[in-house]
Amino acid sequence: MSNSMIIGQYVPGNSLIHKLDPRTKIVIIFFYVIVVFFANNVLSYGLLTTFVIITIISTFIPLRFIIKGLTPVWFLIIFTFLLHLFLTKEGPVLFEILSIKFHLGGVIQGLVISLRFCLLILMTSLLTLTTTPIEITDAIESLLHPLKKVKFPVHELALMMSISLRFIPTLMQETDKISKAQASRGVDFRTGPLKERMKAIIPLLVPLFVSAFKRAEELAMAMEARGYQGGEGRTKLRELTYRKKDLFIFILFICVVALLIYVRS
């Protein structure tokens, strides 16, 4: 299994998080993403960070694997921090380099946004790390079931989202393989003028798109060969059922949110 991207990968396990109903995990992650934007002090961010760390530990997935899997997004995190560091001009001046003043507000704002970014990525990644694509599909379809009354294609939407998540690591592996093949032929992606580097990306994008369309065609043909006709009349091998542990975890999350609201005020 490639460690270059954790989003979309599933790590088999027997932990409590693995055994939770996927609907419980999706609902908790959905509200966690909302709650992150309401944090406004050290205590609230500390509480949210502690919740993520405890959840990661509960999955028994090596922390080193998760941190290494964030490598592709470190550039965005650092870029976000530097953007606020250079553009935010609030608070006292901390230091000055080449007549550019860096303010305390820029450092704080950059750290806050970067921390939010990390928390969101870690929490949403735990969904795919501990839930199979089939479980995600069934959970989304179950949660969106009321929309079927207005003729909304719930099953098809859930299937598309599940397939998209499933193929993220596959496409990342394909990108890595193609880039190494092109580099062995003398294509340079890292040095030279920006214009030349952008031109060098074309030999990478063309085979990647061809491979993606080929995989999509093969998947469509395989589904058609197995008689797939959409969600109508389909039965499920494993029915989703809420258990006491799902209720316990959900109540625990509500307590965390209540505590967050308390420390925020």
Tab-separated table of C-alpha atoms in Angstrom:
chain	number	residue	atom	x	y	z
A	1	MET	CA	0.000	0.000	0.000
A	2	SER	CA	1.402	3.394	-0.967
A	3	ASN	CA	1.898	5.887	1.863
A	4	SER	CA	1.996	8.938	-0.411
A	5	MET	CA	-1.704	9.685	0.073
A	6	ILE	CA	-3.983	8.489	2.864
A	7	ILE	CA	-7.217	9.992	1.523
A	8	GLY	CA	-9.184	7.223	-0.134
A	9	GLN	CA	-7.191	4.353	1.383
A	10	TYR	CA	-8.758	1.760	3.671
A	11	VAL	CA	-6.717	0.113	6.430
A	12	PRO	CA	-8.379	-3.078	7.733
A	13	GLY	CA	-8.662	-3.279	11.498
A	14	ASN	CA	-10.655	-4.438	14.505
A	15	SER	CA	-10.740	-1.184	16.460
A	16	LEU	CA	-13.852	0.448	17.911
A	17	ILE	CA	-13.705	3.116	15.191
A	18	HIS	CA	-13.606	0.448	12.475
A	19	LYS	CA	-16.656	-1.269	13.939
A	20	LEU	CA	-18.785	1.872	14.239
A	21	ASP	CA	-21.740	2.287	11.935
A	22	PRO	CA	-20.499	4.325	8.932
A	23	ARG	CA	-23.477	6.670	9.277
A	24	THR	CA	-22.318	7.558	12.781
A	25	LYS	CA	-18.832	8.360	11.500
A	26	ILE	CA	-20.117	10.476	8.607
A	27	VAL	CA	-22.465	12.495	10.841
A	28	ILE	CA	-19.755	13.084	13.471
A	29	ILE	CA	-17.207	14.150	10.836
A	30	PHE	CA	-19.774	16.431	9.170
A	31	PHE	CA	-20.483	18.288	12.416
A	32	TYR	CA	-16.810	18.254	13.406
A	33	VAL	CA	-15.951	20.125	10.196
A	34	ILE	CA	-18.566	22.749	11.099
A	35	VAL	CA	-17.427	23.000	14.719
A	36	VAL	CA	-13.788	23.579	13.721
A	37	PHE	CA	-14.747	26.956	12.225
A	38	PHE	CA	-16.361	28.039	15.504
A	39	ALA	CA	-13.187	27.565	17.562
A	40	ASN	CA	-11.733	30.897	18.608
A	41	ASN	CA	-9.226	30.329	21.423
A	42	VAL	CA	-6.435	28.063	22.622
A	43	LEU	CA	-8.734	25.904	24.751
A	44	SER	CA	-11.169	25.173	21.921
A	45	TYR	CA	-8.383	24.309	19.474
A	46	GLY	CA	-6.716	22.187	22.146
A	47	LEU	CA	-9.988	20.315	22.692
A	48	LEU	CA	-10.466	19.685	18.960
A	49	THR	CA	-6.859	18.557	18.552
A	50	THR	CA	-7.147	16.213	21.551
A	51	PHE	CA	-10.320	14.699	20.067
A	52	VAL	CA	-8.519	13.981	16.778
A	53	ILE	CA	-5.472	12.486	18.521
A	54	ILE	CA	-7.604	10.216	20.724
A	55	THR	CA	-9.589	9.111	17.660
A	56	ILE	CA	-6.384	8.313	15.748
A	57	ILE	CA	-5.027	6.328	18.698
A	58	SER	CA	-8.346	4.449	18.945
A	59	THR	CA	-8.012	3.257	15.341
A	60	PHE	CA	-4.656	1.531	16.083
A	61	ILE	CA	-3.365	2.893	12.769
A	62	PRO	CA	0.305	3.907	13.126
A	63	LEU	CA	0.570	7.665	13.613
A	64	ARG	CA	3.738	7.666	11.496
A	65	PHE	CA	1.748	6.267	8.559
A	66	ILE	CA	-0.904	9.004	8.894
A	67	ILE	CA	1.653	11.821	9.196
A	68	LYS	CA	3.610	10.494	6.212
A	69	GLY	CA	0.364	10.277	4.255
A	70	LEU	CA	-0.071	14.041	4.696
A	71	THR	CA	3.129	14.737	2.730
A	72	PRO	CA	1.284	15.807	-0.476
A	73	VAL	CA	-0.648	18.529	1.395
A	74	TRP	CA	2.209	19.977	3.432
A	75	PHE	CA	2.874	22.418	0.589
A	76	LEU	CA	-0.679	23.802	0.884
A	77	ILE	CA	-0.391	24.066	4.677
A	78	ILE	CA	2.932	25.929	4.498
A	79	PHE	CA	1.685	28.121	1.642
A	80	THR	CA	-1.410	29.050	3.676
A	81	PHE	CA	0.748	29.997	6.658
A	82	LEU	CA	3.117	32.130	4.559
A	83	LEU	CA	0.199	33.819	2.805
A	84	HIS	CA	-1.213	35.074	6.115
A	85	LEU	CA	2.265	35.886	7.392
A	86	PHE	CA	2.918	38.256	4.474
A	87	LEU	CA	-0.583	39.731	4.008
A	88	THR	CA	-1.960	40.150	7.546
A	89	LYS	CA	-0.854	43.459	9.050
A	90	GLU	CA	-2.435	43.294	12.508
A	91	GLY	CA	-0.786	43.574	15.916
A	92	PRO	CA	2.754	44.596	16.807
A	93	VAL	CA	5.693	44.052	14.458
A	94	LEU	CA	7.687	40.954	15.431
A	95	PHE	CA	10.569	41.300	12.983
A	96	GLU	CA	11.495	42.919	9.671
A	97	ILE	CA	13.300	41.376	6.692
A	98	LEU	CA	14.264	43.430	3.598
A	99	SER	CA	11.847	46.202	4.615
A	100	ILE	CA	9.001	43.670	4.922
A	101	LYS	CA	7.353	43.821	8.349
A	102	PHE	CA	5.914	40.686	9.879
A	103	HIS	CA	3.168	41.227	12.436
A	104	LEU	CA	2.041	39.107	15.374
A	105	GLY	CA	-1.488	38.941	13.931
A	106	GLY	CA	-0.138	37.385	10.731
A	107	VAL	CA	1.707	34.675	12.653
A	108	ILE	CA	-1.334	33.870	14.807
A	109	GLN	CA	-3.740	33.894	11.850
A	110	GLY	CA	-1.397	31.696	9.808
A	111	LEU	CA	-1.053	29.170	12.632
A	112	VAL	CA	-4.818	29.090	13.228
A	113	ILE	CA	-5.723	28.520	9.564
A	114	SER	CA	-2.963	25.928	9.138
A	115	LEU	CA	-4.144	24.078	12.259
A	116	ARG	CA	-7.719	24.104	10.977
A	117	PHE	CA	-6.513	22.704	7.673
A	118	CYS	CA	-4.607	19.896	9.426
A	119	LEU	CA	-7.562	19.003	11.676
A	120	LEU	CA	-9.968	18.871	8.739
A	121	ILE	CA	-7.675	16.676	6.656
A	122	LEU	CA	-6.908	14.310	9.542
A	123	MET	CA	-10.533	13.911	10.593
A	124	THR	CA	-11.930	13.405	7.108
A	125	SER	CA	-9.106	10.984	6.242
A	126	LEU	CA	-10.070	8.794	9.195
A	127	LEU	CA	-13.384	8.073	7.464
A	128	THR	CA	-11.777	6.359	4.475
A	129	LEU	CA	-9.017	4.798	6.583
A	130	THR	CA	-11.536	2.971	8.784
A	131	THR	CA	-14.481	2.471	6.399
A	132	THR	CA	-14.679	0.414	3.231
A	133	PRO	CA	-15.981	2.076	0.033
A	134	ILE	CA	-19.082	-0.168	0.119
A	135	GLU	CA	-19.900	0.951	3.676
A	136	ILE	CA	-19.469	4.607	2.687
A	137	THR	CA	-21.815	4.106	-0.272
A	138	ASP	CA	-24.471	2.415	1.896
A	139	ALA	CA	-24.151	5.076	4.607
A	140	ILE	CA	-24.507	8.022	2.213
A	141	GLU	CA	-27.442	6.352	0.511
A	142	SER	CA	-29.124	5.738	3.879
A	143	LEU	CA	-28.564	9.309	5.102
A	144	LEU	CA	-29.878	10.807	1.864
A	145	HIS	CA	-32.793	8.357	1.600
A	146	PRO	CA	-35.477	11.052	2.262
A	147	LEU	CA	-34.429	12.766	-0.988
A	148	LYS	CA	-35.720	9.777	-2.952
A	149	LYS	CA	-39.218	11.155	-2.436
A	150	VAL	CA	-38.341	14.031	-4.785
A	151	LYS	CA	-36.821	11.636	-7.361
A	152	PHE	CA	-33.230	12.509	-6.418
A	153	PRO	CA	-30.728	9.828	-7.625
A	154	VAL	CA	-29.416	9.056	-4.143
A	155	HIS	CA	-27.871	5.674	-4.950
A	156	GLU	CA	-26.067	6.949	-8.030
A	157	LEU	CA	-24.683	9.965	-6.128
A	158	ALA	CA	-23.457	7.764	-3.273
A	159	LEU	CA	-21.841	5.371	-5.735
A	160	MET	CA	-20.049	8.193	-7.572
A	161	MET	CA	-18.706	9.651	-4.317
A	162	SER	CA	-17.510	6.237	-3.166
A	163	ILE	CA	-15.775	5.492	-6.475
A	164	SER	CA	-14.142	8.942	-6.447
A	165	LEU	CA	-12.700	8.355	-2.972
A	166	ARG	CA	-11.581	4.866	-3.927
A	167	PHE	CA	-9.643	6.035	-6.995
A	168	ILE	CA	-7.778	8.937	-5.355
A	169	PRO	CA	-4.843	6.751	-4.168
A	170	THR	CA	-4.925	4.813	-7.457
A	171	LEU	CA	-4.541	8.012	-9.490
A	172	MET	CA	-1.800	9.229	-7.139
A	173	GLN	CA	0.125	6.001	-7.675
A	174	GLU	CA	-0.398	6.305	-11.423
A	175	THR	CA	0.868	9.911	-11.355
A	176	ASP	CA	3.973	8.870	-9.437
A	177	LYS	CA	4.668	6.013	-11.865
A	178	ILE	CA	4.235	8.220	-14.962
A	179	SER	CA	6.368	11.047	-13.523
A	180	LYS	CA	9.209	8.615	-12.785
A	181	ALA	CA	8.925	7.158	-16.286
A	182	GLN	CA	9.049	10.630	-17.850
A	183	ALA	CA	11.952	11.668	-15.605
A	184	SER	CA	13.914	8.623	-16.762
A	185	ARG	CA	13.410	9.925	-20.332
A	186	GLY	CA	14.929	13.285	-19.425
A	187	VAL	CA	11.811	15.326	-18.598
A	188	ASP	CA	12.603	17.804	-15.802
A	189	PHE	CA	9.679	18.814	-13.583
A	190	ARG	CA	11.618	20.601	-10.831
A	191	THR	CA	14.157	22.988	-12.364
A	192	GLY	CA	14.215	25.641	-15.061
A	193	PRO	CA	11.890	28.594	-15.809
A	194	LEU	CA	8.235	28.351	-14.810
A	195	LYS	CA	7.133	28.311	-18.450
A	196	GLU	CA	9.378	25.318	-19.214
A	197	ARG	CA	8.170	23.437	-16.136
A	198	MET	CA	4.552	24.007	-17.139
A	199	LYS	CA	5.326	22.590	-20.590
A	200	ALA	CA	6.975	19.587	-18.937
A	201	ILE	CA	3.705	18.790	-17.145
A	202	ILE	CA	1.948	18.047	-20.460
A	203	PRO	CA	3.751	14.688	-20.948
A	204	LEU	CA	2.507	13.847	-17.449
A	205	LEU	CA	-1.117	14.937	-17.831
A	206	VAL	CA	-1.828	13.305	-21.206
A	207	PRO	CA	-1.012	9.689	-20.190
A	208	LEU	CA	-2.660	10.289	-16.798
A	209	PHE	CA	-5.950	11.325	-18.434
A	210	VAL	CA	-5.725	8.417	-20.879
A	211	SER	CA	-5.178	6.006	-17.996
A	212	ALA	CA	-8.051	7.527	-15.984
A	213	PHE	CA	-10.495	7.240	-18.906
A	214	LYS	CA	-9.331	3.667	-19.541
A	215	ARG	CA	-9.947	2.729	-15.900
A	216	ALA	CA	-13.366	4.379	-16.013
A	217	GLU	CA	-14.282	2.437	-19.146
A	218	GLU	CA	-13.101	-0.853	-17.646
A	219	LEU	CA	-15.089	-0.188	-14.475
A	220	ALA	CA	-18.229	0.636	-16.468
A	221	MET	CA	-17.866	-2.528	-18.531
A	222	ALA	CA	-17.328	-4.634	-15.405
A	223	MET	CA	-20.432	-3.177	-13.733
A	224	GLU	CA	-22.490	-3.723	-16.874
A	225	ALA	CA	-21.228	-7.333	-17.200
A	226	ARG	CA	-22.403	-7.992	-13.639
A	227	GLY	CA	-25.875	-6.702	-14.434
A	228	TYR	CA	-25.725	-3.396	-12.574
A	229	GLN	CA	-28.910	-1.417	-13.234
A	230	GLY	CA	-28.857	1.271	-10.529
A	231	GLY	CA	-30.284	1.220	-7.033
A	232	GLU	CA	-33.827	0.104	-7.819
A	233	GLY	CA	-34.591	-3.339	-6.435
A	234	ARG	CA	-31.077	-3.924	-5.134
A	235	THR	CA	-30.629	-5.759	-1.832
A	236	LYS	CA	-27.655	-5.513	0.524
A	237	LEU	CA	-25.440	-8.276	1.838
A	238	ARG	CA	-24.960	-6.454	5.147
A	239	GLU	CA	-27.655	-4.183	6.526
A	240	LEU	CA	-26.517	-1.158	8.515
A	241	THR	CA	-27.666	-1.242	12.135
A	242	TYR	CA	-27.108	1.195	14.980
A	243	ARG	CA	-25.684	-0.322	18.161
A	244	LYS	CA	-25.109	0.865	21.712
A	245	LYS	CA	-21.505	1.779	20.943
A	246	ASP	CA	-22.714	4.118	18.165
A	247	LEU	CA	-25.010	5.878	20.619
A	248	PHE	CA	-22.208	6.081	23.199
A	249	ILE	CA	-19.733	7.626	20.736
A	250	PHE	CA	-22.337	10.075	19.456
A	251	ILE	CA	-23.213	11.196	23.009
A	252	LEU	CA	-19.488	11.559	23.724
A	253	PHE	CA	-19.115	13.780	20.659
A	254	ILE	CA	-22.086	15.905	21.772
A	255	CYS	CA	-20.340	16.361	25.139
A	256	VAL	CA	-17.193	17.519	23.332
A	257	VAL	CA	-19.224	20.019	21.305
A	258	ALA	CA	-20.968	21.276	24.459
A	259	LEU	CA	-17.606	21.697	26.169
A	260	LEU	CA	-16.288	23.528	23.110
A	261	ILE	CA	-19.219	25.954	23.222
A	262	TYR	CA	-18.558	26.498	26.932
A	263	VAL	CA	-14.832	27.284	26.551
A	264	ARG	CA	-15.584	29.408	23.474
A	265	SER	CA	-17.869	31.689	25.472
